[in-house]
Coordinates of C-alpha atoms in Angstrom, one line a residue:
X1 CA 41.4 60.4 -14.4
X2 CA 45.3 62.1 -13.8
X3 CA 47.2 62.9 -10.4
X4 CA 50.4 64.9 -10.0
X5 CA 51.6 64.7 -6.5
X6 CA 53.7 67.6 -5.7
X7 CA 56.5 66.0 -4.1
X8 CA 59.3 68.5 -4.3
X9 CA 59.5 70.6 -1.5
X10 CA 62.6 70.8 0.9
X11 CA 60.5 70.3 4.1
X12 CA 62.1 73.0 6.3
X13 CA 58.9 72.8 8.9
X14 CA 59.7 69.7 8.9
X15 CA 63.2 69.5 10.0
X16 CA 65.3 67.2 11.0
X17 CA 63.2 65.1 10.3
X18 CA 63.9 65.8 6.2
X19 CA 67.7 65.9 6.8
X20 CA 67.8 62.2 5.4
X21 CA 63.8 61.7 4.4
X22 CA 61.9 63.8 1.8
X23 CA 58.7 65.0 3.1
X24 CA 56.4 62.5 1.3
X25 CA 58.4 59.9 3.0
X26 CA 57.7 60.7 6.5
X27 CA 56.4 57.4 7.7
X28 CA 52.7 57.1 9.8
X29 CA 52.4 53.6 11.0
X30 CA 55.7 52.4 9.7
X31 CA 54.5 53.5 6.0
X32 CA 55.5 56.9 3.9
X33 CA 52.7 59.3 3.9
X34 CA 52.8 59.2 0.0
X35 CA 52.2 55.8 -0.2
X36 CA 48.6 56.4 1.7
X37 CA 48.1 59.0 -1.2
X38 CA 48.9 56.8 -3.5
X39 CA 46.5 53.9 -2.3
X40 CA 43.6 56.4 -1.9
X41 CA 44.2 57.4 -5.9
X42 CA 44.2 54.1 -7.5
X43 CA 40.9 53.1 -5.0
X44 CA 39.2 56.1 -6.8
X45 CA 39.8 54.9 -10.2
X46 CA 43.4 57.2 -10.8
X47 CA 45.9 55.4 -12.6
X48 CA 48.1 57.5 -13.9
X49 CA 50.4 59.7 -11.6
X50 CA 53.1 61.9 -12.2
X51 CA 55.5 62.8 -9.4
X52 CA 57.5 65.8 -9.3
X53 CA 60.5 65.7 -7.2
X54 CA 64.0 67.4 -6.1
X55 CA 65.0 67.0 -2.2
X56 CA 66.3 63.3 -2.1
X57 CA 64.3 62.4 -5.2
X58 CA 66.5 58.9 -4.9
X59 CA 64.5 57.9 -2.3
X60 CA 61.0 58.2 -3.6
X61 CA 62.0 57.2 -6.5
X62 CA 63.6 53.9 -5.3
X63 CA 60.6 53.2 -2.9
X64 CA 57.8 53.9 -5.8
X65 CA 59.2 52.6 -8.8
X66 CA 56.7 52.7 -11.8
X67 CA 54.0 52.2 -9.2
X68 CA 53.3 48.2 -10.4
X69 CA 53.2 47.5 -6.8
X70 CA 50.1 49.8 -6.5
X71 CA 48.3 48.9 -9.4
X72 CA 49.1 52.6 -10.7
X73 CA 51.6 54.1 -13.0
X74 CA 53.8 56.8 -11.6
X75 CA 56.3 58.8 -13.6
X76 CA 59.0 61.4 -12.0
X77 CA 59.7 64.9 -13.5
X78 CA 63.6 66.1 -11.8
X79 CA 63.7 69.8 -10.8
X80 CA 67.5 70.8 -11.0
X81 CA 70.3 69.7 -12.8
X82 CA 73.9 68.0 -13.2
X83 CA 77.0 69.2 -13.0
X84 CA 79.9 68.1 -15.0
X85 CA 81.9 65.8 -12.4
X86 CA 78.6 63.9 -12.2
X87 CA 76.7 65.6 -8.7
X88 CA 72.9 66.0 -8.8
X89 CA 71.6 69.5 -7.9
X90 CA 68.1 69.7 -7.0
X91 CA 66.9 73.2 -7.1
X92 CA 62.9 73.1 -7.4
X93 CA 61.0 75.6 -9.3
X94 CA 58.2 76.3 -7.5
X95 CA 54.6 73.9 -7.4
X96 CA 53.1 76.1 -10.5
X97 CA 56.5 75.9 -12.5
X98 CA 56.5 72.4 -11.9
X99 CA 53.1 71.6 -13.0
X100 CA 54.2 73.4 -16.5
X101 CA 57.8 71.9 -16.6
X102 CA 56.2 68.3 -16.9
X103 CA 53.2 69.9 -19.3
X104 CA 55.8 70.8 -21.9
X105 CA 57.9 68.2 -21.8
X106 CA 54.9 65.7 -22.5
X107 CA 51.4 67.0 -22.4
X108 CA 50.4 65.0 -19.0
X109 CA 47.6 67.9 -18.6
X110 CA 45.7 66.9 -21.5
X111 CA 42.4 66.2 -19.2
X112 CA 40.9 67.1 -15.7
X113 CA 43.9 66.8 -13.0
X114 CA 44.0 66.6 -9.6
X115 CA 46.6 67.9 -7.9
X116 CA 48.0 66.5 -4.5
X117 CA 50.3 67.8 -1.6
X118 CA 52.0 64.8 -0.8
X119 CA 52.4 65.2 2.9
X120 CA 48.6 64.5 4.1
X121 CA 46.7 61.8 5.0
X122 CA 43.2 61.7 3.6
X123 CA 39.8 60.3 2.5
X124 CA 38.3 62.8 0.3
X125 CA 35.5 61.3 -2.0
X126 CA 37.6 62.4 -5.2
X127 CA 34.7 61.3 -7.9
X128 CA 32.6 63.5 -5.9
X129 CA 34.8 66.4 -6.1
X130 CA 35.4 66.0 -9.4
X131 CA 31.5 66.2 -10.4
X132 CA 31.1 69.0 -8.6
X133 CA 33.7 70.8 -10.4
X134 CA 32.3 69.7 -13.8
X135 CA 28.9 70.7 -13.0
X136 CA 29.8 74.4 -11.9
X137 CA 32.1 73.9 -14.8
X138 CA 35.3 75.3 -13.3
X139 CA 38.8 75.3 -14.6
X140 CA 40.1 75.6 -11.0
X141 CA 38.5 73.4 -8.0
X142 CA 40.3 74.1 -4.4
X143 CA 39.4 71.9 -1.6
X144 CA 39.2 73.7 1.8
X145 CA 38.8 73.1 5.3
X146 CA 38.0 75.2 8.3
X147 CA 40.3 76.0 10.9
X148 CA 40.5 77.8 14.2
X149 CA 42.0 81.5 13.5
X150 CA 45.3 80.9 15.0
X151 CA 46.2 78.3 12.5
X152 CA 45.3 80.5 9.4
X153 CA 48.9 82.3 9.3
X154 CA 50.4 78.3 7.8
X155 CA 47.8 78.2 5.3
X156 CA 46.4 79.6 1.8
X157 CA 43.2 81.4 2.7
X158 CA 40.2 81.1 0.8
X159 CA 37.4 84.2 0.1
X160 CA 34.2 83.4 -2.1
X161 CA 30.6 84.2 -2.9
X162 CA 27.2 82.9 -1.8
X163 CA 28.0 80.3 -5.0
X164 CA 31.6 79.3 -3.9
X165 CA 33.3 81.3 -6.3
X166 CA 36.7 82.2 -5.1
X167 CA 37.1 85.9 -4.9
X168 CA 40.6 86.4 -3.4
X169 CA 43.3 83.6 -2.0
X170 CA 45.7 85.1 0.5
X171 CA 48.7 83.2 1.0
X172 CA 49.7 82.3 4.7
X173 CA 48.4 85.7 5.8
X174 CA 48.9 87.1 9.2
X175 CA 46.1 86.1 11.9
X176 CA 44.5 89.7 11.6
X177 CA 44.8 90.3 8.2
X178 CA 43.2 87.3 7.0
X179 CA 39.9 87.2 5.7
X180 CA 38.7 84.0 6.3
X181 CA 39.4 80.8 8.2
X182 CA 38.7 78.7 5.3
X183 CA 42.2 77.5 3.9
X184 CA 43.3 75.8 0.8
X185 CA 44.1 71.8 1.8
X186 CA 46.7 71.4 -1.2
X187 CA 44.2 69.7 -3.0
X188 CA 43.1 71.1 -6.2
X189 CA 41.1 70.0 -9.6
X190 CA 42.5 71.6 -12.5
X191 CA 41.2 71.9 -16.4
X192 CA 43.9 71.9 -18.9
X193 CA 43.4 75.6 -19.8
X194 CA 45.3 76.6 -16.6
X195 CA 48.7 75.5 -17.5
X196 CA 48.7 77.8 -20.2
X197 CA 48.3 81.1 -17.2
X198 CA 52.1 79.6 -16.2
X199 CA 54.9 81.4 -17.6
X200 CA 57.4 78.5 -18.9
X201 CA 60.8 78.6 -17.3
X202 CA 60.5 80.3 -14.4
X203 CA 60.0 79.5 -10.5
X204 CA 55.9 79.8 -9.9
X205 CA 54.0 78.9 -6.7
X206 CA 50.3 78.0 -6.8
X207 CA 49.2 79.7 -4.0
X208 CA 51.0 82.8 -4.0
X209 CA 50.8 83.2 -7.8
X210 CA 48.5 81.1 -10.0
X211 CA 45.7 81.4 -7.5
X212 CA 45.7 85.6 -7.6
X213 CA 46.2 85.3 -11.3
X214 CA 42.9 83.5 -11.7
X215 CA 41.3 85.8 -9.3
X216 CA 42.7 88.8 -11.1
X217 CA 41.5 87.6 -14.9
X218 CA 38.2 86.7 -13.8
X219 CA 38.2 83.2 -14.5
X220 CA 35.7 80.2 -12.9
X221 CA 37.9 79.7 -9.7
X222 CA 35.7 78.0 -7.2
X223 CA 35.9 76.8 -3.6
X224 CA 34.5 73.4 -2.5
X225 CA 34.5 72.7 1.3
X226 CA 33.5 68.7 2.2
X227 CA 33.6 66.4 4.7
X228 CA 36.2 64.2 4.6
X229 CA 39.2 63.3 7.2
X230 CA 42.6 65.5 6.2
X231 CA 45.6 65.0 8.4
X232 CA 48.5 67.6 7.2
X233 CA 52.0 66.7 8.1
X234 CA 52.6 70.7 8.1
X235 CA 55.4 70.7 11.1
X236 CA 56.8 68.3 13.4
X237 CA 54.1 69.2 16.1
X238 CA 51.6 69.0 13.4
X239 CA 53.5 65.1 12.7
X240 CA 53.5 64.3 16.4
X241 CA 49.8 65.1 16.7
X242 CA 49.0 62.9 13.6
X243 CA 50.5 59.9 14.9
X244 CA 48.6 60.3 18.4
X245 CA 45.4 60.5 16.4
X246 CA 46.0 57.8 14.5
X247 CA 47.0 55.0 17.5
X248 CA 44.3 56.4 19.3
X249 CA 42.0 55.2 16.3
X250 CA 40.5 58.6 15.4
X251 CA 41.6 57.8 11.8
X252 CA 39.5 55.6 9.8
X253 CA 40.9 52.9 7.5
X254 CA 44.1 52.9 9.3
X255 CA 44.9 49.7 11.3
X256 CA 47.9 49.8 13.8
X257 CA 50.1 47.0 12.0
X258 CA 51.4 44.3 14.1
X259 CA 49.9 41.6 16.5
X260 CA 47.5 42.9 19.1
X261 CA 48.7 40.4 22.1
X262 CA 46.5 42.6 24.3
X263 CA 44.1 45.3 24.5
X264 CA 46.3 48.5 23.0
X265 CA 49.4 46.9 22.5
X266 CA 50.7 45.8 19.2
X267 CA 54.1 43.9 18.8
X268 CA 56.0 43.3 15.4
X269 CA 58.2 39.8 15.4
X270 CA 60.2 38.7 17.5
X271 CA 60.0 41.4 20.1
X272 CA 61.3 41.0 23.7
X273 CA 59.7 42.3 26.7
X274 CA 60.9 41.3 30.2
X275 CA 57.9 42.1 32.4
X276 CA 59.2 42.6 35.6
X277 CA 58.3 45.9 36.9
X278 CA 57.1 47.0 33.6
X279 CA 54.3 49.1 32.7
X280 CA 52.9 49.5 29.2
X281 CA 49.8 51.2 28.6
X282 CA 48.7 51.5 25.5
X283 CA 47.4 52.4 22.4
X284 CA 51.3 51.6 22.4
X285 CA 52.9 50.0 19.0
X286 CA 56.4 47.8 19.5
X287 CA 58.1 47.2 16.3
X288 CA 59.8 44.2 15.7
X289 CA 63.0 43.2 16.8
X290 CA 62.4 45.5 19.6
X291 CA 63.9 44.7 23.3
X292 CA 62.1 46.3 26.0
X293 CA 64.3 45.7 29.7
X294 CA 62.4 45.0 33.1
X295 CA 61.5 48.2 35.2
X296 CA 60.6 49.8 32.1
X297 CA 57.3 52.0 31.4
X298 CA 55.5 52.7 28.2
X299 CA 52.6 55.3 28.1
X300 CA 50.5 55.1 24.7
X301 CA 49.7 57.0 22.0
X302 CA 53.3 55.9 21.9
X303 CA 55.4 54.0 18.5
X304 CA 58.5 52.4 19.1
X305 CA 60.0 51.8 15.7
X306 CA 61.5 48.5 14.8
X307 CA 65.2 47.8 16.2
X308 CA 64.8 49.8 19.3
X309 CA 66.0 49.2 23.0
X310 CA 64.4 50.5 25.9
X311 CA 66.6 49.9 28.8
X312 CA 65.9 49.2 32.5
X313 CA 63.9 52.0 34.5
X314 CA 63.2 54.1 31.0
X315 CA 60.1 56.2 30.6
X316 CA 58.9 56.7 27.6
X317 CA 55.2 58.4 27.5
X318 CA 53.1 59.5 24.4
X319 CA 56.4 59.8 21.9
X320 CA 57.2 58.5 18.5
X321 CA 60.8 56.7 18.7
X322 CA 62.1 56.1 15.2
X323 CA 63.9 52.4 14.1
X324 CA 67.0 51.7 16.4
X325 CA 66.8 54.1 18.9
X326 CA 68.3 53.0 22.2
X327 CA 66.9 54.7 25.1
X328 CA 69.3 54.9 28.1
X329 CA 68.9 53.7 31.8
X330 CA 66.4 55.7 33.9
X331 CA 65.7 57.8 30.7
X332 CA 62.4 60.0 30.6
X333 CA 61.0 60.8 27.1
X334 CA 57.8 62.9 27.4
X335 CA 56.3 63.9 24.2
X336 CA 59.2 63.7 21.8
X337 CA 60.1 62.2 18.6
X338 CA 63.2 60.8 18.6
X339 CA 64.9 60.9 15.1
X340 CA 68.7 59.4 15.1
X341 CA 70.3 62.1 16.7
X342 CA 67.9 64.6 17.5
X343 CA 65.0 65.1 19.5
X344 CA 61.6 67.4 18.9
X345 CA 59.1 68.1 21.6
X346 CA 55.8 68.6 21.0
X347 CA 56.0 72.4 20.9
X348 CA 58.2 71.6 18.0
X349 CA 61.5 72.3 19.5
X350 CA 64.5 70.5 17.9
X351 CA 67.6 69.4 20.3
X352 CA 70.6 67.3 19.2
X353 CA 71.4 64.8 21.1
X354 CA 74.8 66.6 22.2
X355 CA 72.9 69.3 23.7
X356 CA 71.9 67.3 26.8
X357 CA 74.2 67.0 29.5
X358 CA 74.3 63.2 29.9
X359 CA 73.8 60.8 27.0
X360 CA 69.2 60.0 26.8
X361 CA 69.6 57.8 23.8
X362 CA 71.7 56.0 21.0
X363 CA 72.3 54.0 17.8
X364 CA 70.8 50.8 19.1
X365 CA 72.9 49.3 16.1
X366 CA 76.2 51.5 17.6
X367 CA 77.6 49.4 20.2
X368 CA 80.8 51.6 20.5
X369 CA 80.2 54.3 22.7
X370 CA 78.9 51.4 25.0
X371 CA 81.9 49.5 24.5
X372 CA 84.2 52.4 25.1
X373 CA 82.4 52.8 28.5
X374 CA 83.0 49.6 29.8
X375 CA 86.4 50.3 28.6
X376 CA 87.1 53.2 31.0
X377 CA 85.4 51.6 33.5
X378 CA 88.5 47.9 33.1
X379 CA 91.1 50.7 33.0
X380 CA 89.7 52.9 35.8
X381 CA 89.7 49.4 37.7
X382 CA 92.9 48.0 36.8
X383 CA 94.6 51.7 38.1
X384 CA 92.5 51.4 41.3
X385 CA 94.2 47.8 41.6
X386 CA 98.0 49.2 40.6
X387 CA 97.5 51.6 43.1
X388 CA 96.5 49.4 45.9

């Protein structure tokens, strides 16, 4: 059995968060997203993956290899091009128009495909899906879930029959236009046949195109709505509600890494806590080579990624710091993720860190704006003492 794990989008929703990671590499419990994908493949007997990629490709690239470390192989198909002094331009063409790029360059789709979002966690029965679709001998399978009506809008909705076949797909449709709260999860089971519906060399989405086109020709387009756990990493309020789930143990198969060294707190190496006046209460995870000061308090779900400093009298409660992040003295963090130099609340909203009036956190590996404190504070010291 073949996977293609569409890998290629820019992540806007996702933002900042994919200013310096691609989507697929959004990390829940210190690990890409993808790589849980990945894992879940090779444990259902897939061993051959193709990636496609454009935003930051580098970077998944670099972290997958060929895949030997998963017992899997993985090949990459570029979207976008080179210029002549040598700069890499990635311009995607669309999830459809990707599908077909790598079809005609090598004939991957020469049996039964699934096809993967990469940015959701899940523990779909895959052989299981995969028989269904043969027995109502399908050409296109689409996993769905059901959803309250206020989420329908970010989603591909789903309308069938009494036998599950798909009758129309609306894509991300307003709330009281859709039809139905059953939505498309981005997973889909596809016969060969379909990538010849894809017009070659041309941007083509799979929702908003290939979907209506099978609709439209009649073809054996069916629906197939399971139980299984799926964790979509849609937005960053969508992220921060994954990661609560997860520490909270909602999740299963998903162990919070670390040392437990008491009831819902796990620690990486070599972290430091001075428990003086400190409060952690977990499920909390402390990365290693983490420094937690006296006074401080931690209120779980919370993940403090490796590197980090929470100085004296800090707060931080139910929030996702990522590596190195240096929260200040007498800092509050309620329900943020803290990415370098941004912040996102759980609403979604994205601040830099120069919006705030006084400094909340740094670089824990930036010791300059610290240094040019105590700096001003000598010279302010040294006037005071001319003065005199």
């Amino acid at each position: 059995m073949k996977a293609m794990i569409l890998a290629a989008g820019k992540g806007t929703r996702v933002r900042p968060l994919t200013y310096d990671l691609p989507k697929p590499m959004i990390p829940v419990l210190g690990k890409p997203v993808m790589a849980y994908l990945i894992e879940h493949l090779a444990k259902n007997g897939v061993t051959e993956i193709m990636v496609n990629v454009a935003h930051l490709h580098e970077k998944i690239e670099d972290y997958f290899g060929e895949g030997e470390q998963f017992g899997v192989q993985i090949g990459y198909s570029f979207e976008g091009y080179t210029k002549e002094d040598g700069e890499v331009v990635a311009v995607p063409i669309g999830s459809a128009g990707g599908m077909k790029k790598i079809q005609e360059f090598g004939q991957f789709f020469d049996d039964t495909t699934i096809v993967l979002c990469g940015d959701a966690l899940i523990d779909l029965d895959l052989k299981a899906a995969l028989l269904e679709h043969r027995r109502k001998g399908a050409m296109a399978t689409v996993i769905t879930k059901e959803v309250p009506w206020d989420k329908v809008s970010s989603y591909g909705v789903v309308v069938t029959d009494k036998d599950g076949r798909i009758t129309q797909f609306q894509e991300k449709p307003k709330q009281e236009e859709a039809l139905s709260n059953f939505i498309s999860t981005g997973i889909y089971i596809f016969e060969p046949e379909v990538l010849d519906l894809i017009p070659s060399g041309v941007e083509f989405d799979i929702g908003s195109q290939l979907f209506p086109l099978l609709v439209e020709k009649g073809l054996p387009f069916y629906a197939q709505g399971r139980p299984f756990n799926w964790l979509d990493i849609g937005s960053v309020s969508d992220y921060w509600e994954v990661l609560q789930n997860v520490l909270t143990g909602e999740v299963n198969h998903m162990d919070v890494p670390g040392i437990q060294i008491e009831p819902g707190l796990w620690t990486g190496l070599n972290t430091s806590i001075d428990w003086e006046g400190t409060t952690i209460k977990g499920p909390v995870y402390i990365g290693s080579g983490v420094k937690i000061e006296a006074g401080s308090t931690i209120i779980g779900p919370t993940w403090i990624g490796h590197g980090s400093h929470i100085c004296e009298g800090a707060e931080v409660v139910r929030s996702v710091l990522f590596e190195y992040t240096r929260v200040l003295n007498d800092v509050t963090l309620h329900e943020m993720i803290v990415f370098k130099d941004y912040s996102i609340d759980r609403a979604g909203e994205m601040k830099h860190s120069s919006e705030y009036s006084s400094d909340e956190w740094l670089n824990a590996r930036d010791r300059r704006r610290s240094r040019r404190k105590e700096i001003a504070e000598e010279t302010d010291n040294n006037l005071e003492k001319v003065n005199a």
